PDB file of C-alpha atoms and ligand atoms in Angstrom:
ATOM      1  CA  MET A 512     -57.759 -46.568 -45.008  1.00  0.00           C
ATOM      2  CA  LYS A 513     -57.682 -42.764 -44.577  1.00  0.00           C
ATOM      3  CA  PRO A 514     -59.310 -41.176 -47.655  1.00  0.00           C
ATOM      4  CA  ARG A 515     -57.327 -38.674 -49.701  1.00  0.00           C
ATOM      5  CA  VAL A 516     -59.669 -35.902 -48.581  1.00  0.00           C
ATOM      6  CA  SER A 517     -61.380 -35.748 -45.178  1.00  0.00           C
ATOM      7  CA  ILE A 518     -64.660 -34.021 -44.380  1.00  0.00           C
ATOM      8  CA  GLU A 519     -65.126 -32.182 -41.074  1.00  0.00           C
ATOM      9  CA  PRO A 520     -68.586 -30.685 -40.506  1.00  0.00           C
ATOM     10  CA  SER A 521     -68.428 -27.393 -38.633  1.00  0.00           C
ATOM     11  CA  ILE A 522     -70.859 -27.496 -35.690  1.00  0.00           C
ATOM     12  CA  LEU A 523     -71.366 -23.740 -35.972  1.00  0.00           C
ATOM     13  CA  SER A 524     -74.246 -24.532 -38.340  1.00  0.00           C
ATOM     14  CA  ALA A 525     -75.678 -27.324 -36.175  1.00  0.00           C
ATOM     15  CA  ASP A 526     -78.712 -27.004 -33.891  1.00  0.00           C
ATOM     16  CA  PHE A 527     -77.031 -26.157 -30.570  1.00  0.00           C
ATOM     17  CA  ALA A 528     -80.023 -27.579 -28.708  1.00  0.00           C
ATOM     18  CA  GLN A 529     -79.218 -31.000 -30.211  1.00  0.00           C
ATOM     19  CA  LEU A 530     -75.461 -30.826 -30.597  1.00  0.00           C
ATOM     20  CA  GLY A 531     -74.816 -34.407 -29.501  1.00  0.00           C
ATOM     21  CA  GLN A 532     -77.421 -35.807 -31.854  1.00  0.00           C
ATOM     22  CA  GLN A 533     -76.114 -33.698 -34.736  1.00  0.00           C
ATOM     23  CA  ALA A 534     -72.562 -34.870 -34.077  1.00  0.00           C
ATOM     24  CA  LYS A 535     -73.776 -38.488 -34.083  1.00  0.00           C
ATOM     25  CA  GLU A 536     -75.555 -37.878 -37.398  1.00  0.00           C
ATOM     26  CA  ALA A 537     -72.267 -36.686 -38.871  1.00  0.00           C
ATOM     27  CA  GLU A 538     -70.457 -39.717 -37.444  1.00  0.00           C
ATOM     28  CA  ASP A 539     -73.102 -42.050 -38.892  1.00  0.00           C
ATOM     29  CA  ALA A 540     -72.712 -40.275 -42.240  1.00  0.00           C
ATOM     30  CA  GLY A 541     -69.067 -41.382 -42.261  1.00  0.00           C
ATOM     31  CA  VAL A 542     -67.214 -38.087 -41.842  1.00  0.00           C
ATOM     32  CA  GLU A 543     -63.613 -38.176 -40.549  1.00  0.00           C
ATOM     33  CA  GLY A 544     -63.923 -35.460 -37.917  1.00  0.00           C
ATOM     34  CA  ILE A 545     -65.805 -32.471 -36.566  1.00  0.00           C
ATOM     35  CA  GLN A 546     -64.559 -28.907 -36.396  1.00  0.00           C
ATOM     36  CA  ILE A 547     -65.539 -26.960 -33.294  1.00  0.00           C
ATOM     37  CA  ASP A 548     -65.593 -23.215 -34.004  1.00  0.00           C
ATOM     38  CA  VAL A 549     -64.428 -21.470 -30.835  1.00  0.00           C
ATOM     39  CA  MET A 550     -65.055 -17.716 -30.932  1.00  0.00           C
ATOM     40  CA  ASP A 551     -64.374 -15.064 -28.281  1.00  0.00           C
ATOM     41  CA  GLY A 552     -66.226 -12.009 -29.631  1.00  0.00           C
ATOM     42  CA  HIS A 553     -62.900 -10.143 -29.932  1.00  0.00           C
ATOM     43  CA  PHE A 554     -60.801 -11.826 -32.618  1.00  0.00           C
ATOM     44  CA  VAL A 555     -64.068 -12.393 -34.487  1.00  0.00           C
ATOM     45  CA  PRO A 556     -67.399 -10.564 -34.012  1.00  0.00           C
ATOM     46  CA  ASN A 557     -69.187 -13.647 -32.676  1.00  0.00           C
ATOM     47  CA  LEU A 558     -69.233 -15.715 -29.484  1.00  0.00           C
ATOM     48  CA  THR A 559     -69.650 -19.491 -29.368  1.00  0.00           C
ATOM     49  CA  PHE A 560     -68.363 -22.233 -27.099  1.00  0.00           C
ATOM     50  CA  GLY A 561     -65.396 -23.405 -25.013  1.00  0.00           C
ATOM     51  CA  PRO A 562     -63.674 -26.586 -23.813  1.00  0.00           C
ATOM     52  CA  GLY A 563     -66.862 -27.822 -22.110  1.00  0.00           C
ATOM     53  CA  VAL A 564     -68.497 -28.490 -25.470  1.00  0.00           C
ATOM     54  CA  VAL A 565     -65.426 -30.426 -26.634  1.00  0.00           C
ATOM     55  CA  LYS A 566     -65.573 -32.462 -23.409  1.00  0.00           C
ATOM     56  CA  SER A 567     -69.232 -33.351 -24.023  1.00  0.00           C
ATOM     57  CA  LEU A 568     -68.701 -34.192 -27.674  1.00  0.00           C
ATOM     58  CA  ARG A 569     -65.721 -36.372 -26.693  1.00  0.00           C
ATOM     59  CA  LYS A 570     -68.141 -38.543 -24.691  1.00  0.00           C
ATOM     60  CA  THR A 571     -70.633 -38.638 -27.570  1.00  0.00           C
ATOM     61  CA  VAL A 572     -68.651 -39.459 -30.715  1.00  0.00           C
ATOM     62  CA  SER A 573     -65.364 -41.183 -31.472  1.00  0.00           C
ATOM     63  CA  LEU A 574     -64.613 -38.766 -34.305  1.00  0.00           C
ATOM     64  CA  PHE A 575     -61.471 -36.641 -34.635  1.00  0.00           C
ATOM     65  CA  LEU A 576     -62.288 -33.394 -32.794  1.00  0.00           C
ATOM     66  CA  ASP A 577     -60.678 -30.319 -34.323  1.00  0.00           C
ATOM     67  CA  ALA A 578     -60.793 -27.176 -32.147  1.00  0.00           C
ATOM     68  CA  HIS A 579     -60.496 -24.056 -34.309  1.00  0.00           C
ATOM     69  CA  LEU A 580     -59.609 -21.232 -31.904  1.00  0.00           C
ATOM     70  CA  MET A 581     -60.795 -17.952 -33.357  1.00  0.00           C
ATOM     71  CA  ILE A 582     -59.717 -16.199 -30.171  1.00  0.00           C
ATOM     72  CA  ASN A 583     -57.105 -13.776 -28.899  1.00  0.00           C
ATOM     73  CA  ASN A 584     -54.388 -15.224 -26.632  1.00  0.00           C
ATOM     74  CA  PRO A 585     -55.026 -18.854 -27.640  1.00  0.00           C
ATOM     75  CA  HIS A 586     -51.927 -19.964 -25.661  1.00  0.00           C
ATOM     76  CA  ILE A 587     -53.950 -19.445 -22.457  1.00  0.00           C
ATOM     77  CA  PHE A 588     -56.465 -22.151 -23.433  1.00  0.00           C
ATOM     78  CA  LEU A 589     -54.317 -24.859 -25.022  1.00  0.00           C
ATOM     79  CA  GLU A 590     -54.275 -27.158 -21.982  1.00  0.00           C
ATOM     80  CA  ASP A 591     -58.036 -26.758 -21.427  1.00  0.00           C
ATOM     81  CA  PHE A 592     -58.818 -27.834 -24.980  1.00  0.00           C
ATOM     82  CA  ALA A 593     -56.242 -30.626 -24.981  1.00  0.00           C
ATOM     83  CA  HIS A 594     -57.543 -32.007 -21.668  1.00  0.00           C
ATOM     84  CA  SER A 595     -61.155 -31.707 -22.894  1.00  0.00           C
ATOM     85  CA  GLY A 596     -60.387 -34.256 -25.612  1.00  0.00           C
ATOM     86  CA  ALA A 597     -59.522 -32.235 -28.708  1.00  0.00           C
ATOM     87  CA  ASN A 598     -57.395 -34.197 -31.186  1.00  0.00           C
ATOM     88  CA  ARG A 599     -56.127 -31.050 -32.873  1.00  0.00           C
ATOM     89  CA  ILE A 600     -55.956 -27.384 -31.912  1.00  0.00           C
ATOM     90  CA  ILE A 601     -55.801 -24.768 -34.655  1.00  0.00           C
ATOM     91  CA  VAL A 602     -54.644 -21.255 -33.735  1.00  0.00           C
ATOM     92  CA  HIS A 603     -54.666 -18.148 -35.923  1.00  0.00           C
ATOM     93  CA  GLN A 604     -51.409 -16.784 -37.324  1.00  0.00           C
ATOM     94  CA  GLU A 605     -52.745 -13.281 -36.813  1.00  0.00           C
ATOM     95  CA  VAL A 606     -52.693 -13.538 -33.006  1.00  0.00           C
ATOM     96  CA  CYS A 607     -49.504 -15.565 -32.438  1.00  0.00           C
ATOM     97  CA  GLU A 608     -46.299 -13.525 -32.152  1.00  0.00           C
ATOM     98  CA  ASP A 609     -44.197 -16.655 -31.719  1.00  0.00           C
ATOM     99  CA  LEU A 610     -46.103 -19.188 -33.813  1.00  0.00           C
ATOM    100  CA  THR A 611     -43.420 -21.881 -33.589  1.00  0.00           C
ATOM    101  CA  THR A 612     -43.538 -21.849 -29.785  1.00  0.00           C
ATOM    102  CA  VAL A 613     -47.342 -22.040 -29.726  1.00  0.00           C
ATOM    103  CA  LEU A 614     -47.401 -24.945 -32.202  1.00  0.00           C
ATOM    104  CA  ARG A 615     -44.687 -26.772 -30.250  1.00  0.00           C
ATOM    105  CA  SER A 616     -46.665 -26.232 -27.010  1.00  0.00           C
ATOM    106  CA  ILE A 617     -49.729 -27.825 -28.621  1.00  0.00           C
ATOM    107  CA  ARG A 618     -47.726 -30.834 -29.776  1.00  0.00           C
ATOM    108  CA  LYS A 619     -46.241 -31.203 -26.267  1.00  0.00           C
ATOM    109  CA  LEU A 620     -49.839 -31.774 -25.092  1.00  0.00           C
ATOM    110  CA  LYS A 621     -49.962 -34.793 -27.444  1.00  0.00           C
ATOM    111  CA  VAL A 622     -52.420 -32.995 -29.712  1.00  0.00           C
ATOM    112  CA  GLU A 623     -52.003 -32.143 -33.395  1.00  0.00           C
ATOM    113  CA  ALA A 624     -51.082 -28.504 -34.010  1.00  0.00           C
ATOM    114  CA  GLY A 625     -52.595 -26.362 -36.757  1.00  0.00           C
ATOM    115  CA  VAL A 626     -52.405 -22.752 -37.885  1.00  0.00           C
ATOM    116  CA  ALA A 627     -55.152 -20.848 -39.717  1.00  0.00           C
ATOM    117  CA  VAL A 628     -54.718 -17.852 -41.997  1.00  0.00           C
ATOM    118  CA  ASN A 629     -57.456 -15.326 -42.708  1.00  0.00           C
ATOM    119  CA  PRO A 630     -58.172 -14.235 -46.283  1.00  0.00           C
ATOM    120  CA  GLU A 631     -56.071 -11.078 -45.912  1.00  0.00           C
ATOM    121  CA  THR A 632     -53.078 -12.961 -44.451  1.00  0.00           C
ATOM    122  CA  PRO A 633     -50.429 -14.081 -46.964  1.00  0.00           C
ATOM    123  CA  VAL A 634     -49.639 -17.799 -46.796  1.00  0.00           C
ATOM    124  CA  THR A 635     -45.928 -16.866 -46.799  1.00  0.00           C
ATOM    125  CA  THR A 636     -46.434 -15.974 -43.103  1.00  0.00           C
ATOM    126  CA  VAL A 637     -46.730 -19.683 -42.254  1.00  0.00           C
ATOM    127  CA  GLU A 638     -44.242 -21.248 -44.676  1.00  0.00           C
ATOM    128  CA  SER A 639     -41.526 -21.166 -42.030  1.00  0.00           C
ATOM    129  CA  VAL A 640     -43.600 -23.275 -39.594  1.00  0.00           C
ATOM    130  CA  LEU A 641     -44.792 -26.002 -41.981  1.00  0.00           C
ATOM    131  CA  ASP A 642     -42.433 -28.502 -40.341  1.00  0.00           C
ATOM    132  CA  VAL A 643     -43.990 -27.950 -36.897  1.00  0.00           C
ATOM    133  CA  ALA A 644     -47.589 -27.687 -38.113  1.00  0.00           C
ATOM    134  CA  ASP A 645     -49.762 -30.745 -38.675  1.00  0.00           C
ATOM    135  CA  CYS A 646     -52.087 -28.594 -40.794  1.00  0.00           C
ATOM    136  CA  VAL A 647     -52.517 -25.173 -42.298  1.00  0.00           C
ATOM    137  CA  GLN A 648     -56.110 -23.987 -42.480  1.00  0.00           C
ATOM    138  CA  VAL A 649     -56.878 -21.579 -45.310  1.00  0.00           C
ATOM    139  CA  MET A 650     -59.929 -19.474 -44.476  1.00  0.00           C
ATOM    140  CA  THR A 651     -62.068 -18.960 -47.558  1.00  0.00           C
ATOM    141  CA  VAL A 652     -64.404 -16.622 -45.680  1.00  0.00           C
ATOM    142  CA  SER A 653     -63.733 -13.949 -43.085  1.00  0.00           C
ATOM    143  CA  PRO A 654     -64.117 -15.920 -39.849  1.00  0.00           C
ATOM    144  CA  GLY A 655     -67.071 -15.420 -37.535  1.00  0.00           C
ATOM    145  CA  PHE A 656     -70.179 -16.699 -39.272  1.00  0.00           C
ATOM    146  CA  ALA A 657     -71.437 -19.632 -41.316  1.00  0.00           C
ATOM    147  CA  GLY A 658     -73.272 -19.319 -44.618  1.00  0.00           C
ATOM    148  CA  GLN A 659     -70.867 -16.902 -46.290  1.00  0.00           C
ATOM    149  CA  ARG A 660     -69.725 -16.988 -49.919  1.00  0.00           C
ATOM    150  CA  PHE A 661     -66.534 -18.928 -50.798  1.00  0.00           C
ATOM    151  CA  MET A 662     -63.693 -16.561 -51.710  1.00  0.00           C
ATOM    152  CA  GLU A 663     -62.229 -17.987 -54.943  1.00  0.00           C
ATOM    153  CA  ASP A 664     -59.250 -15.629 -54.731  1.00  0.00           C
ATOM    154  CA  GLN A 665     -57.956 -17.865 -51.912  1.00  0.00           C
ATOM    155  CA  LEU A 666     -57.437 -20.806 -54.294  1.00  0.00           C
ATOM    156  CA  SER A 667     -53.974 -19.549 -55.253  1.00  0.00           C
ATOM    157  CA  LYS A 668     -52.965 -19.764 -51.580  1.00  0.00           C
ATOM    158  CA  ILE A 669     -54.030 -23.412 -51.476  1.00  0.00           C
ATOM    159  CA  GLN A 670     -52.094 -24.097 -54.684  1.00  0.00           C
ATOM    160  CA  ARG A 671     -48.965 -22.371 -53.337  1.00  0.00           C
ATOM    161  CA  LEU A 672     -49.183 -24.341 -50.068  1.00  0.00           C
ATOM    162  CA  ARG A 673     -49.643 -27.596 -52.016  1.00  0.00           C
ATOM    163  CA  ARG A 674     -46.492 -26.918 -54.054  1.00  0.00           C
ATOM    164  CA  GLU A 675     -44.462 -25.948 -50.954  1.00  0.00           C
ATOM    165  CA  ILE A 676     -45.566 -28.989 -48.910  1.00  0.00           C
ATOM    166  CA  ASP A 677     -44.947 -31.406 -51.786  1.00  0.00           C
ATOM    167  CA  GLN A 678     -41.544 -29.915 -52.671  1.00  0.00           C
ATOM    168  CA  ARG A 679     -40.445 -30.289 -49.036  1.00  0.00           C
ATOM    169  CA  HIS A 680     -41.973 -33.780 -48.753  1.00  0.00           C
ATOM    170  CA  LEU A 681     -43.947 -32.742 -45.683  1.00  0.00           C
ATOM    171  CA  LYS A 682     -47.112 -34.384 -44.379  1.00  0.00           C
ATOM    172  CA  THR A 683     -48.835 -31.125 -43.427  1.00  0.00           C
ATOM    173  CA  SER A 684     -52.572 -31.230 -44.222  1.00  0.00           C
ATOM    174  CA  ILE A 685     -54.258 -28.361 -46.046  1.00  0.00           C
ATOM    175  CA  VAL A 686     -57.609 -27.579 -44.441  1.00  0.00           C
ATOM    176  CA  VAL A 687     -60.052 -25.310 -46.269  1.00  0.00           C
ATOM    177  CA  ASP A 688     -62.793 -23.665 -44.266  1.00  0.00           C
ATOM    178  CA  GLY A 689     -65.628 -21.404 -45.339  1.00  0.00           C
ATOM    179  CA  GLY A 690     -68.317 -21.599 -48.011  1.00  0.00           C
ATOM    180  CA  ILE A 691     -67.570 -25.243 -48.848  1.00  0.00           C
ATOM    181  CA  ASP A 692     -70.333 -26.895 -50.880  1.00  0.00           C
ATOM    182  CA  PRO A 693     -70.165 -29.461 -53.726  1.00  0.00           C
ATOM    183  CA  LYS A 694     -69.109 -26.792 -56.252  1.00  0.00           C
ATOM    184  CA  THR A 695     -66.440 -25.117 -54.137  1.00  0.00           C
ATOM    185  CA  ALA A 696     -65.281 -28.453 -52.678  1.00  0.00           C
ATOM    186  CA  PHE A 697     -64.308 -29.443 -56.215  1.00  0.00           C
ATOM    187  CA  LEU A 698     -62.256 -26.231 -56.614  1.00  0.00           C
ATOM    188  CA  ALA A 699     -60.574 -26.601 -53.216  1.00  0.00           C
ATOM    189  CA  VAL A 700     -59.608 -30.265 -53.733  1.00  0.00           C
ATOM    190  CA  ARG A 701     -58.374 -29.610 -57.264  1.00  0.00           C
ATOM    191  CA  SER A 702     -56.138 -26.862 -55.771  1.00  0.00           C
ATOM    192  CA  GLY A 703     -54.653 -29.269 -53.234  1.00  0.00           C
ATOM    193  CA  ALA A 704     -56.896 -29.286 -50.145  1.00  0.00           C
ATOM    194  CA  THR A 705     -56.871 -32.489 -48.066  1.00  0.00           C
ATOM    195  CA  VAL A 706     -59.467 -31.561 -45.417  1.00  0.00           C
ATOM    196  CA  LEU A 707     -62.741 -29.720 -46.048  1.00  0.00           C
ATOM    197  CA  VAL A 708     -64.631 -27.978 -43.253  1.00  0.00           C
ATOM    198  CA  ALA A 709     -68.280 -27.475 -44.136  1.00  0.00           C
ATOM    199  CA  GLY A 710     -71.045 -25.979 -42.003  1.00  0.00           C
ATOM    200  CA  SER A 711     -74.171 -24.778 -43.781  1.00  0.00           C
ATOM    201  CA  SER A 712     -73.818 -27.206 -46.706  1.00  0.00           C
ATOM    202  CA  ILE A 713     -74.039 -30.119 -44.228  1.00  0.00           C
ATOM    203  CA  TYR A 714     -76.354 -28.789 -41.525  1.00  0.00           C
ATOM    204  CA  ASN A 715     -79.309 -27.197 -43.315  1.00  0.00           C
ATOM    205  CA  GLN A 716     -83.046 -27.517 -43.972  1.00  0.00           C
ATOM    206  CA  THR A 717     -82.704 -28.670 -47.582  1.00  0.00           C
ATOM    207  CA  GLY A 718     -81.145 -32.102 -47.072  1.00  0.00           C
ATOM    208  CA  SER A 719     -80.185 -34.665 -44.473  1.00  0.00           C
ATOM    209  CA  VAL A 720     -76.667 -34.701 -43.059  1.00  0.00           C
ATOM    210  CA  ALA A 721     -76.090 -38.062 -44.750  1.00  0.00           C
ATOM    211  CA  GLN A 722     -77.229 -36.816 -48.167  1.00  0.00           C
ATOM    212  CA  ASN A 723     -75.251 -33.590 -47.876  1.00  0.00           C
ATOM    213  CA  VAL A 724     -72.092 -35.539 -46.977  1.00  0.00           C
ATOM    214  CA  THR A 725     -72.698 -37.875 -49.921  1.00  0.00           C
ATOM    215  CA  ASP A 726     -72.978 -34.889 -52.268  1.00  0.00           C
ATOM    216  CA  LEU A 727     -69.654 -33.535 -50.990  1.00  0.00           C
ATOM    217  CA  ARG A 728     -67.991 -36.961 -51.368  1.00  0.00           C
ATOM    218  CA  LYS A 729     -69.113 -37.148 -54.998  1.00  0.00           C
ATOM    219  CA  SER A 730     -67.607 -33.774 -55.762  1.00  0.00           C
ATOM    220  CA  ILE A 731     -64.374 -34.689 -53.951  1.00  0.00           C
ATOM    221  CA  ALA A 732     -64.118 -37.906 -55.986  1.00  0.00           C
ATOM    222  CA  GLU A 733     -64.539 -35.980 -59.257  1.00  0.00           C
ATOM    223  CA  ALA A 734     -61.783 -33.541 -58.311  1.00  0.00           C
ATOM    224  CA  ALA A 735     -59.509 -36.353 -57.079  1.00  0.00           C
ATOM    225  CA  ALA A 736     -60.012 -38.207 -60.364  1.00  0.00           C
ATOM    226  CA  MET A 737     -58.896 -35.094 -62.231  1.00  0.00           C
ATOM    227  CA  ILE A 738     -55.766 -34.760 -60.110  1.00  0.00           C
ATOM    228  CA  ASN A 739     -54.825 -38.402 -60.341  1.00  0.00           C
ATOM    229  CA  PRO A 740     -56.723 -40.194 -63.117  1.00  0.00           C
ATOM    230  CA  SER A 741     -54.647 -43.386 -62.707  1.00  0.00           C
ATOM    231  CA  ALA A 742     -55.715 -43.750 -59.040  1.00  0.00           C
ATOM    232  CA  ASN A 743     -59.184 -45.049 -59.983  1.00  0.00           C
TER     233      ASN A 743
HETATM  234  C1  LIG B1021     -66.413 -19.385 -39.909  1.00  0.00           C
HETATM  235  C2  LIG B1021     -66.122 -20.794 -39.444  1.00  0.00           C
HETATM  236  C3  LIG B1021     -66.455 -21.791 -40.520  1.00  0.00           C
HETATM  237  C4  LIG B1021     -67.896 -21.776 -40.865  1.00  0.00           C
HETATM  238  C5  LIG B1021     -68.175 -22.763 -41.954  1.00  0.00           C
HETATM  239  O1  LIG B1021     -65.860 -18.497 -38.997  1.00  0.00           O
HETATM  240  O2  LIG B1021     -64.762 -20.943 -39.130  1.00  0.00           O
HETATM  241  O3  LIG B1021     -66.128 -23.104 -40.083  1.00  0.00           O
HETATM  242  O4  LIG B1021     -68.644 -22.118 -39.755  1.00  0.00           O
HETATM  243  O5  LIG B1021     -69.517 -22.589 -42.289  1.00  0.00           O
HETATM  244  P1  LIG B1021     -69.899 -22.539 -43.824  1.00  0.00           P
HETATM  245  O6  LIG B1021     -69.459 -23.874 -44.366  1.00  0.00           O
HETATM  246  O7  LIG B1021     -71.378 -22.344 -43.835  1.00  0.00           O
HETATM  247  O8  LIG B1021     -69.120 -21.404 -44.414  1.00  0.00           O
END
């Protein structure tokens, strides 16, 4: 049974020399998916990986693979990522003139379609596409690097999205990405998040992947109990 809140480790914080092993560790720890942070050095000031890494991970784990395209002109790469085995492709609102067309093109590839909004982008810019988006990803850091501080001023965006999705009886997931740890996970879930992307709180020197995932689960359960006390 799909849990109320899913955890997707971001491989940006993993050891790139052991990416397959680190993905397997996450799978063994019981996470629901992995987020692959694709960066082009233009939309964000960092450069990471492309469809080839998704293709390799597809052969290594059976997890849901979520390709977060922090790139200009994402429409050029949709087929490559879909054919490499991505289960979802998330594009940024800031670089899509015709967001509806891009999201529809992703869905035509039989892949879930998501849109991400940076901290400075109002969530009202994506309210008109909620019915063609499988998820909205609220960035709680400026994209480009792991290990940044969670931006609490983004919580109101999550709350507004939660209200809008519930009022319209949509199934759109709310993904929260950036600075997620047990403390901020609690805040994000209490505000209405249904997927948490976490990098440095899962892949780090202080704890094992399994223990770090367990710590996040505990915090998620506490927040979920607050939202819906009768559910337990
Ligand atoms: C930032 C990425 C995030 C980041 C998460 O551009 O999109 O996924 O890697 O890492 P933490 O959880 O350390 O903020």
